[in-house]
Amino acid sequence: MEKRVYNFSPGPAVLPLPALEEAQRDLLALPGAGISILEISHRSKKFEQILAQAEANLRSLLGIPSNYRILFLQGGALLQFGMIPMSFLRNTGKPADYIVTGTWSKKAADEAKTQGTVQIAFDNKAGNYNRVPEPSELKLDPKAAYAYYTSNETIQGVQFPVEPEVGDVPLVCDASSDILSRPINVSRYGILFACAQKNAGPAGVTIVIIRDDLLAKAPKDLPSLLNYPVLAENNSLLNTPPTFAIYMVKLVTDWLVREIGGLEKMVEINRRKAGMLYEVIDRSGGFYLPHAETPSRSIMNVPFKLADTSREEAFLKGAAACGLVELKGHRSVGGFRASIYNAMPVAGVEVLRDYMLEFAKKS
Ligand SMILES: *Cc1c(COP(=O)(O)O)cnc(C)c1O
């Protein structure tokens, strides 16, 4: 078999090896079914159990209260950028507040503008999206339909240490790149969604956690695949769901429950991994330059540059030779980005840290 390297891709991203191994072992015949997950009916008892277990794992890991529904949808995070304002902004006569801290929240705000009035509660484009706002910088409207933010900006590596305080307005969060990376208080949210392919599974499924009162308020006259109440009534089985992706979310969350031991443990490991890289950057005497300001630094995506940009290609080439791949930064930020999601082993980050130290010493 081809050797696995350390994959720092922003997404689709590294998956826990035990989850991949279990999928490989059971690919031809699921225990108790004798057929592959790829061949099974989404209406079968076996698949219903998989779906129920994925949901139960999410509920226990995130402490999701009983007045929230969990939906497994298609269309990625981007469809939620549209579905949320279509259901909760359009025809409400109210504006929605958007906190813009990077590429993804900007895109979400632009999508929402197709459905209604968007107020920008904060936008740090002038600072090249290198930090989250102070509470005092947020221009929030107590009459807004909802307040929207992105807990972790995958491209800029900017993460909210805690959710913003938005009063009684429903808080909507795109947690695509940090769901399951740390414990959160779900009861603070109206809607929390995440595409799976960063930190929760493969591409193809999006997890939507939505509070009952919002479900009750959602319009009923939308086409069924855009209709949250219909999707919820059908328990995400309105039409054929992405069965394999949901199965992988089950395996990834099994791993978090059984092998990691929950999100308190996970965040400790994540902080340790991120800390190793930020320490190299901070102690490099300006050789490596971080993108994000310290209090806003992400524990999932670590973007950084070389002071001497002419050495970028050499850095990437040397990294690849050490089995460290997908480190190129997004074109809008430049430099490098190490995405160190839950499934990136500490050992992978250690190899990257040692490589960065060595590269700086030789230069
Ligand atoms: C990747 C990403 C998206 C886009 O997800 P798709 O599933 O490709 O639509 C949205 N928001 C954040 C924070 C992301 O990291």
GROMACS .gro file of C-alpha atoms and ligand atoms in nm:
model
  378
    1MET     CA    1   0.000   0.000   0.000
    2GLU     CA    2   0.109   0.358  -0.073
    3LYS     CA    3   0.247   0.524   0.240
    4ARG     CA    4   0.027   0.789   0.406
    5VAL     CA    5   0.179   1.136   0.443
    6TYR     CA    6   0.075   1.417   0.678
    7ASN     CA    7  -0.208   1.604   0.508
    8PHE     CA    8  -0.250   1.969   0.611
    9SER     CA    9  -0.527   2.032   0.357
   10PRO     CA   10  -0.796   2.284   0.458
   11GLY     CA   11  -1.067   2.053   0.326
   12PRO     CA   12  -1.156   1.793   0.232
   13ALA     CA   13  -0.911   1.714   0.504
   14VAL     CA   14  -0.737   1.447   0.710
   15LEU     CA   15  -0.966   1.187   0.870
   16PRO     CA   16  -0.889   0.980   1.180
   17LEU     CA   17  -0.699   0.669   1.078
   18PRO     CA   18  -0.914   0.437   1.296
   19ALA     CA   19  -1.227   0.564   1.114
   20LEU     CA   20  -1.070   0.503   0.773
   21GLU     CA   21  -0.952   0.159   0.883
   22GLU     CA   22  -1.296   0.064   1.007
   23ALA     CA   23  -1.454   0.182   0.681
   24GLN     CA   24  -1.196  -0.018   0.487
   25ARG     CA   25  -1.247  -0.329   0.696
   26ASP     CA   26  -1.626  -0.316   0.659
   27LEU     CA   27  -1.643  -0.184   0.304
   28LEU     CA   28  -1.747  -0.512   0.146
   29ALA     CA   29  -1.987  -0.622   0.417
   30LEU     CA   30  -2.124  -0.418   0.705
   31PRO     CA   31  -2.144  -0.632   1.018
   32GLY     CA   32  -2.499  -0.759   1.055
   33ALA     CA   33  -2.594  -0.665   0.698
   34GLY     CA   34  -2.355  -0.856   0.473
   35ILE     CA   35  -2.361  -0.579   0.212
   36SER     CA   36  -2.159  -0.263   0.167
   37ILE     CA   37  -2.252   0.077   0.309
   38LEU     CA   38  -2.230   0.186  -0.056
   39GLU     CA   39  -2.504  -0.061  -0.154
   40ILE     CA   40  -2.746  -0.030   0.133
   41SER     CA   41  -3.093   0.128   0.121
   42HIS     CA   42  -3.131   0.448   0.318
   43ARG     CA   43  -3.464   0.303   0.435
   44SER     CA   44  -3.304  -0.010   0.580
   45LYS     CA   45  -3.294  -0.078   0.953
   46LYS     CA   46  -2.913  -0.091   0.937
   47PHE     CA   47  -2.881   0.252   0.783
   48GLU     CA   48  -3.137   0.396   1.024
   49GLN     CA   49  -2.916   0.270   1.306
   50ILE     CA   50  -2.611   0.439   1.153
   51LEU     CA   51  -2.798   0.768   1.117
   52ALA     CA   52  -2.932   0.743   1.473
   53GLN     CA   53  -2.584   0.669   1.610
   54ALA     CA   54  -2.428   0.962   1.422
   55GLU     CA   55  -2.695   1.184   1.573
   56ALA     CA   56  -2.654   1.037   1.922
   57ASN     CA   57  -2.276   1.087   1.907
   58LEU     CA   58  -2.318   1.452   1.805
   59ARG     CA   59  -2.577   1.504   2.076
   60SER     CA   60  -2.353   1.365   2.348
   61LEU     CA   61  -2.026   1.523   2.226
   62LEU     CA   62  -2.173   1.871   2.185
   63GLY     CA   63  -2.430   1.840   2.465
   64ILE     CA   64  -2.711   1.929   2.226
   65PRO     CA   65  -3.032   1.996   2.423
   66SER     CA   66  -3.355   1.817   2.336
   67ASN     CA   67  -3.514   2.133   2.192
   68TYR     CA   68  -3.271   2.122   1.900
   69ARG     CA   69  -3.298   1.908   1.587
   70ILE     CA   70  -2.998   1.770   1.401
   71LEU     CA   71  -3.031   1.754   1.023
   72PHE     CA   72  -2.795   1.590   0.774
   73LEU     CA   73  -2.829   1.786   0.452
   74GLN     CA   74  -2.666   1.818   0.112
   75GLY     CA   75  -2.549   2.126  -0.075
   76GLY     CA   76  -2.256   2.201   0.156
   77ALA     CA   77  -2.217   2.501   0.381
   78LEU     CA   78  -2.287   2.721   0.081
   79LEU     CA   79  -2.648   2.605   0.055
   80GLN     CA   80  -2.696   2.706   0.420
   81PHE     CA   81  -2.567   3.054   0.328
   82GLY     CA   82  -2.879   3.075   0.110
   83MET     CA   83  -3.132   2.862   0.299
   84ILE     CA   84  -3.092   3.052   0.626
   85PRO     CA   85  -3.183   3.396   0.485
   86MET     CA   86  -3.445   3.239   0.258
   87SER     CA   87  -3.621   3.102   0.565
   88PHE     CA   88  -3.540   3.355   0.836
   89LEU     CA   89  -3.474   3.689   0.660
   90ARG     CA   90  -3.691   3.705   0.349
   91ASN     CA   91  -4.039   3.844   0.415
   92THR     CA   92  -3.968   3.915   0.783
   93GLY     CA   93  -3.953   4.291   0.739
   94LYS     CA   94  -3.637   4.281   0.952
   95PRO     CA   95  -3.268   4.306   0.867
   96ALA     CA   96  -3.007   4.046   0.960
   97ASP     CA   97  -2.672   4.131   1.121
   98TYR     CA   98  -2.359   3.977   0.971
   99ILE     CA   99  -2.022   3.980   1.148
  100VAL     CA  100  -1.762   3.967   0.872
  101THR     CA  101  -1.428   3.828   0.987
  102GLY     CA  102  -1.302   3.668   0.667
  103THR     CA  103  -1.378   3.510   0.332
  104TRP     CA  104  -1.656   3.278   0.445
  105SER     CA  105  -1.860   3.527   0.644
  106LYS     CA  106  -1.823   3.776   0.357
  107LYS     CA  107  -1.959   3.516   0.116
  108ALA     CA  108  -2.245   3.434   0.352
  109ALA     CA  109  -2.337   3.804   0.380
  110ASP     CA  110  -2.335   3.836   0.000
  111GLU     CA  111  -2.564   3.534  -0.037
  112ALA     CA  112  -2.801   3.674   0.226
  113LYS     CA  113  -2.827   4.001   0.031
  114THR     CA  114  -3.015   3.810  -0.238
  115GLN     CA  115  -3.289   3.745   0.018
  116GLY     CA  116  -3.322   4.062   0.222
  117THR     CA  117  -3.155   4.346   0.410
  118VAL     CA  118  -2.811   4.269   0.547
  119GLN     CA  119  -2.646   4.494   0.804
  120ILE     CA  120  -2.273   4.454   0.846
  121ALA     CA  121  -2.218   4.449   1.222
  122PHE     CA  122  -1.840   4.437   1.180
  123ASP     CA  123  -1.602   4.406   0.886
  124ASN     CA  124  -1.227   4.396   0.921
  125LYS     CA  125  -1.140   4.388   0.551
  126ALA     CA  126  -0.913   4.691   0.610
  127GLY     CA  127  -0.709   4.478   0.853
  128ASN     CA  128  -0.694   4.196   0.597
  129TYR     CA  129  -0.919   3.989   0.826
  130ASN     CA  130  -0.659   3.922   1.092
  131ARG     CA  131  -0.880   3.927   1.401
  132VAL     CA  132  -1.226   3.891   1.552
  133PRO     CA  133  -1.408   4.198   1.692
  134GLU     CA  134  -1.404   4.323   2.048
  135PRO     CA  135  -1.759   4.317   2.190
  136SER     CA  136  -1.760   4.700   2.184
  137GLU     CA  137  -1.695   4.704   1.807
  138LEU     CA  138  -2.010   4.511   1.718
  139LYS     CA  139  -2.292   4.722   1.577
  140LEU     CA  140  -2.581   4.492   1.661
  141ASP     CA  141  -2.947   4.563   1.602
  142PRO     CA  142  -3.173   4.430   1.879
  143LYS     CA  143  -3.450   4.404   1.617
  144ALA     CA  144  -3.248   4.193   1.374
  145ALA     CA  145  -3.399   3.868   1.248
  146TYR     CA  146  -3.074   3.697   1.350
  147ALA     CA  147  -2.705   3.767   1.399
  148TYR     CA  148  -2.464   3.563   1.190
  149TYR     CA  149  -2.097   3.482   1.239
  150THR     CA  150  -1.829   3.230   1.140
  151SER     CA  151  -1.668   3.072   1.444
  152ASN     CA  152  -1.347   2.989   1.255
  153GLU     CA  153  -1.240   3.156   0.932
  154THR     CA  154  -1.069   2.869   0.756
  155ILE     CA  155  -0.873   3.085   0.511
  156GLN     CA  156  -0.755   3.360   0.749
  157GLY     CA  157  -0.709   3.134   1.054
  158VAL     CA  158  -0.915   3.365   1.271
  159GLN     CA  159  -1.131   3.204   1.541
  160PHE     CA  160  -1.369   3.341   1.801
  161PRO     CA  161  -1.245   3.232   2.147
  162VAL     CA  162  -1.611   3.239   2.259
  163GLU     CA  163  -1.933   3.311   2.075
  164PRO     CA  164  -2.028   3.680   2.042
  165GLU     CA  165  -2.290   3.817   2.280
  166VAL     CA  166  -2.596   3.911   2.074
  167GLY     CA  167  -2.872   3.943   2.335
  168ASP     CA  168  -3.208   3.792   2.248
  169VAL     CA  169  -3.150   3.784   1.873
  170PRO     CA  170  -3.105   3.426   1.743
  171LEU     CA  171  -2.736   3.355   1.690
  172VAL     CA  172  -2.650   3.175   1.365
  173CYS     CA  173  -2.306   3.019   1.330
  174ASP     CA  174  -2.107   2.868   1.046
  175ALA     CA  175  -1.886   2.622   1.237
  176SER     CA  176  -1.770   2.435   0.927
  177SER     CA  177  -1.404   2.434   1.020
  178ASP     CA  178  -1.416   2.404   1.398
  179ILE     CA  179  -1.722   2.197   1.488
  180LEU     CA  180  -1.620   1.923   1.734
  181SER     CA  181  -1.281   2.087   1.797
  182ARG     CA  182  -1.385   2.213   2.141
  183PRO     CA  183  -1.684   2.207   2.376
  184ILE     CA  184  -1.947   2.473   2.302
  185ASN     CA  185  -2.268   2.582   2.468
  186VAL     CA  186  -2.524   2.491   2.202
  187SER     CA  187  -2.805   2.663   2.392
  188ARG     CA  188  -2.646   2.997   2.296
  189TYR     CA  189  -2.730   2.929   1.929
  190GLY     CA  190  -3.039   2.944   1.713
  191ILE     CA  191  -2.874   2.759   1.425
  192LEU     CA  192  -2.528   2.607   1.404
  193PHE     CA  193  -2.419   2.440   1.083
  194ALA     CA  194  -2.106   2.279   0.945
  195CYS     CA  195  -2.013   2.104   0.626
  196ALA     CA  196  -1.846   1.778   0.727
  197GLN     CA  197  -1.535   1.783   0.513
  198LYS     CA  198  -1.315   1.991   0.744
  199ASN     CA  199  -1.347   1.839   1.087
  200ALA     CA  200  -1.635   1.590   1.093
  201GLY     CA  201  -1.618   1.359   0.794
  202PRO     CA  202  -1.592   1.356   0.416
  203ALA     CA  203  -1.750   1.592   0.162
  204GLY     CA  204  -2.118   1.543   0.085
  205VAL     CA  205  -2.301   1.606   0.409
  206THR     CA  206  -2.370   1.918   0.612
  207ILE     CA  207  -2.473   1.905   0.977
  208VAL     CA  208  -2.741   2.156   1.077
  209ILE     CA  209  -2.836   2.199   1.443
  210ILE     CA  210  -3.151   2.408   1.469
  211ARG     CA  211  -3.366   2.518   1.762
  212ASP     CA  212  -3.732   2.415   1.767
  213ASP     CA  213  -3.876   2.767   1.784
  214LEU     CA  214  -3.690   2.860   1.464
  215LEU     CA  215  -3.812   2.545   1.293
  216ALA     CA  216  -4.165   2.642   1.393
  217LYS     CA  217  -4.116   2.991   1.248
  218ALA     CA  218  -3.971   2.875   0.916
  219PRO     CA  219  -4.191   2.928   0.610
  220LYS     CA  220  -4.381   2.619   0.496
  221ASP     CA  221  -4.420   2.722   0.133
  222LEU     CA  222  -4.070   2.654   0.007
  223PRO     CA  223  -3.974   2.356  -0.212
  224SER     CA  224  -3.924   2.060   0.016
  225LEU     CA  225  -3.546   2.030  -0.013
  226LEU     CA  226  -3.515   2.395   0.098
  227ASN     CA  227  -3.778   2.357   0.367
  228TYR     CA  228  -3.633   2.303   0.716
  229PRO     CA  229  -3.960   2.185   0.875
  230VAL     CA  230  -4.013   1.925   0.600
  231LEU     CA  231  -3.651   1.809   0.626
  232ALA     CA  232  -3.686   1.779   1.003
  233GLU     CA  233  -4.021   1.595   0.987
  234ASN     CA  234  -3.859   1.344   0.756
  235ASN     CA  235  -3.558   1.299   0.985
  236SER     CA  236  -3.317   1.392   0.699
  237LEU     CA  237  -3.464   1.107   0.493
  238LEU     CA  238  -3.690   1.306   0.266
  239ASN     CA  239  -3.494   1.180  -0.032
  240THR     CA  240  -3.179   0.969  -0.056
  241PRO     CA  241  -2.926   1.123   0.183
  242PRO     CA  242  -2.547   1.097   0.132
  243THR     CA  243  -2.535   0.760   0.304
  244PHE     CA  244  -2.161   0.703   0.287
  245ALA     CA  245  -2.080   1.053   0.417
  246ILE     CA  246  -2.321   1.007   0.710
  247TYR     CA  247  -2.162   0.670   0.785
  248MET     CA  248  -1.820   0.837   0.797
  249VAL     CA  249  -1.953   1.107   1.032
  250LYS     CA  250  -2.067   0.821   1.255
  251LEU     CA  251  -1.720   0.664   1.248
  252VAL     CA  252  -1.544   0.996   1.313
  253THR     CA  253  -1.772   1.076   1.606
  254ASP     CA  254  -1.734   0.718   1.740
  255TRP     CA  255  -1.360   0.788   1.742
  256LEU     CA  256  -1.409   1.114   1.930
  257VAL     CA  257  -1.627   0.943   2.189
  258ARG     CA  258  -1.434   0.618   2.236
  259GLU     CA  259  -1.071   0.693   2.158
  260ILE     CA  260  -1.037   1.063   2.235
  261GLY     CA  261  -1.287   1.066   2.522
  262GLY     CA  262  -1.486   1.377   2.433
  263LEU     CA  263  -1.432   1.739   2.338
  264GLU     CA  264  -1.262   1.851   2.661
  265LYS     CA  265  -0.986   1.605   2.576
  266MET     CA  266  -0.993   1.700   2.208
  267VAL     CA  267  -0.949   2.070   2.271
  268GLU     CA  268  -0.653   2.003   2.497
  269ILE     CA  269  -0.481   1.814   2.215
  270ASN     CA  270  -0.580   2.079   1.962
  271ARG     CA  271  -0.438   2.359   2.179
  272ARG     CA  272  -0.116   2.167   2.221
  273LYS     CA  273  -0.080   2.114   1.845
  274ALA     CA  274  -0.155   2.478   1.758
  275GLY     CA  275   0.071   2.598   2.038
  276MET     CA  276   0.367   2.410   1.891
  277LEU     CA  277   0.335   2.592   1.558
  278TYR     CA  278   0.262   2.939   1.698
  279GLU     CA  279   0.561   2.902   1.927
  280VAL     CA  280   0.793   2.834   1.633
  281ILE     CA  281   0.647   3.134   1.449
  282ASP     CA  282   0.671   3.366   1.752
  283ARG     CA  283   1.023   3.263   1.839
  284SER     CA  284   1.156   3.282   1.484
  285GLY     CA  285   1.267   3.645   1.521
  286GLY     CA  286   1.051   3.754   1.227
  287PHE     CA  287   1.158   3.469   0.997
  288TYR     CA  288   0.802   3.335   1.004
  289LEU     CA  289   0.518   3.588   1.018
  290PRO     CA  290   0.172   3.497   1.153
  291HIS     CA  291  -0.143   3.619   0.979
  292ALA     CA  292  -0.381   3.645   1.275
  293GLU     CA  293  -0.343   3.858   1.586
  294THR     CA  294  -0.270   3.649   1.896
  295PRO     CA  295  -0.610   3.655   2.075
  296SER     CA  296  -0.789   3.560   1.750
  297ARG     CA  297  -0.555   3.281   1.643
  298SER     CA  298  -0.722   2.965   1.526
  299ILE     CA  299  -0.640   2.626   1.673
  300MET     CA  300  -0.754   2.465   1.345
  301ASN     CA  301  -0.590   2.665   1.064
  302VAL     CA  302  -0.250   2.828   1.109
  303PRO     CA  303  -0.165   3.066   0.822
  304PHE     CA  304   0.186   3.212   0.817
  305LYS     CA  305   0.436   3.361   0.576
  306LEU     CA  306   0.808   3.384   0.529
  307ALA     CA  307   0.958   3.731   0.565
  308ASP     CA  308   1.159   3.634   0.257
  309THR     CA  309   0.885   3.530   0.014
  310SER     CA  310   1.140   3.418  -0.244
  311ARG     CA  311   1.197   3.108  -0.027
  312GLU     CA  312   0.835   2.991  -0.038
  313GLU     CA  313   0.881   2.737  -0.310
  314ALA     CA  314   1.186   2.591  -0.132
  315PHE     CA  315   0.986   2.565   0.191
  316LEU     CA  316   0.706   2.370   0.023
  317LYS     CA  317   0.947   2.143  -0.164
  318GLY     CA  318   1.142   2.058   0.149
  319ALA     CA  319   0.816   1.999   0.340
  320ALA     CA  320   0.691   1.757   0.074
  321ALA     CA  321   1.019   1.568   0.101
  322CYS     CA  322   0.942   1.521   0.474
  323GLY     CA  323   0.593   1.390   0.396
  324LEU     CA  324   0.418   1.719   0.482
  325VAL     CA  325   0.168   1.811   0.211
  326GLU     CA  326  -0.103   2.066   0.126
  327LEU     CA  327   0.069   2.350   0.311
  328LYS     CA  328   0.026   2.619   0.046
  329GLY     CA  329  -0.177   2.915   0.174
  330HIS     CA  330  -0.494   3.040   0.011
  331ARG     CA  331  -0.419   3.281  -0.274
  332SER     CA  332  -0.597   3.566  -0.092
  333VAL     CA  333  -0.365   3.541   0.210
  334GLY     CA  334  -0.051   3.394   0.052
  335GLY     CA  335   0.228   3.206   0.225
  336PHE     CA  336   0.136   2.884   0.398
  337ARG     CA  337  -0.151   2.739   0.595
  338ALA     CA  338  -0.125   2.438   0.820
  339SER     CA  339  -0.472   2.299   0.878
  340ILE     CA  340  -0.447   2.089   1.191
  341TYR     CA  341  -0.797   1.954   1.242
  342ASN     CA  342  -0.889   1.698   1.509
  343ALA     CA  343  -0.761   1.410   1.298
  344MET     CA  344  -0.412   1.554   1.244
  345PRO     CA  345  -0.196   1.351   1.482
  346VAL     CA  346   0.032   1.530   1.728
  347ALA     CA  347   0.318   1.343   1.558
  348GLY     CA  348   0.235   1.516   1.227
  349VAL     CA  349   0.253   1.859   1.388
  350GLU     CA  350   0.582   1.762   1.555
  351VAL     CA  351   0.731   1.673   1.217
  352LEU     CA  352   0.613   2.007   1.077
  353ARG     CA  353   0.749   2.196   1.379
  354ASP     CA  354   1.088   2.029   1.345
  355TYR     CA  355   1.093   2.097   0.974
  356MET     CA  356   1.012   2.467   1.032
  357LEU     CA  357   1.289   2.497   1.291
  358GLU     CA  358   1.535   2.326   1.059
  359PHE     CA  359   1.435   2.536   0.757
  360ALA     CA  360   1.481   2.859   0.955
  361LYS     CA  361   1.820   2.746   1.085
  362LYS     CA  362   1.950   2.657   0.737
  363SER     CA  363   1.826   2.980   0.578
  364LIG     C1  364  -1.522   2.514   0.360
  364LIG     C2  365  -1.607   2.616   0.425
  364LIG     C3  366  -1.729   2.655   0.368
  364LIG     C4  367  -1.778   2.603   0.234
  364LIG     O1  368  -1.823   2.475   0.241
  364LIG     P1  369  -1.889   2.399   0.117
  364LIG     O2  370  -1.933   2.271   0.177
  364LIG     O3  371  -1.783   2.386   0.012
  364LIG     O4  372  -2.004   2.483   0.069
  364LIG     C5  373  -1.805   2.748   0.437
  364LIG     N1  374  -1.765   2.799   0.554
  364LIG     C6  375  -1.648   2.764   0.610
  364LIG     C7  376  -1.609   2.823   0.741
  364LIG     C8  377  -1.566   2.672   0.547
  364LIG     O5  378  -1.449   2.637   0.605
   0.00000   0.00000   0.00000
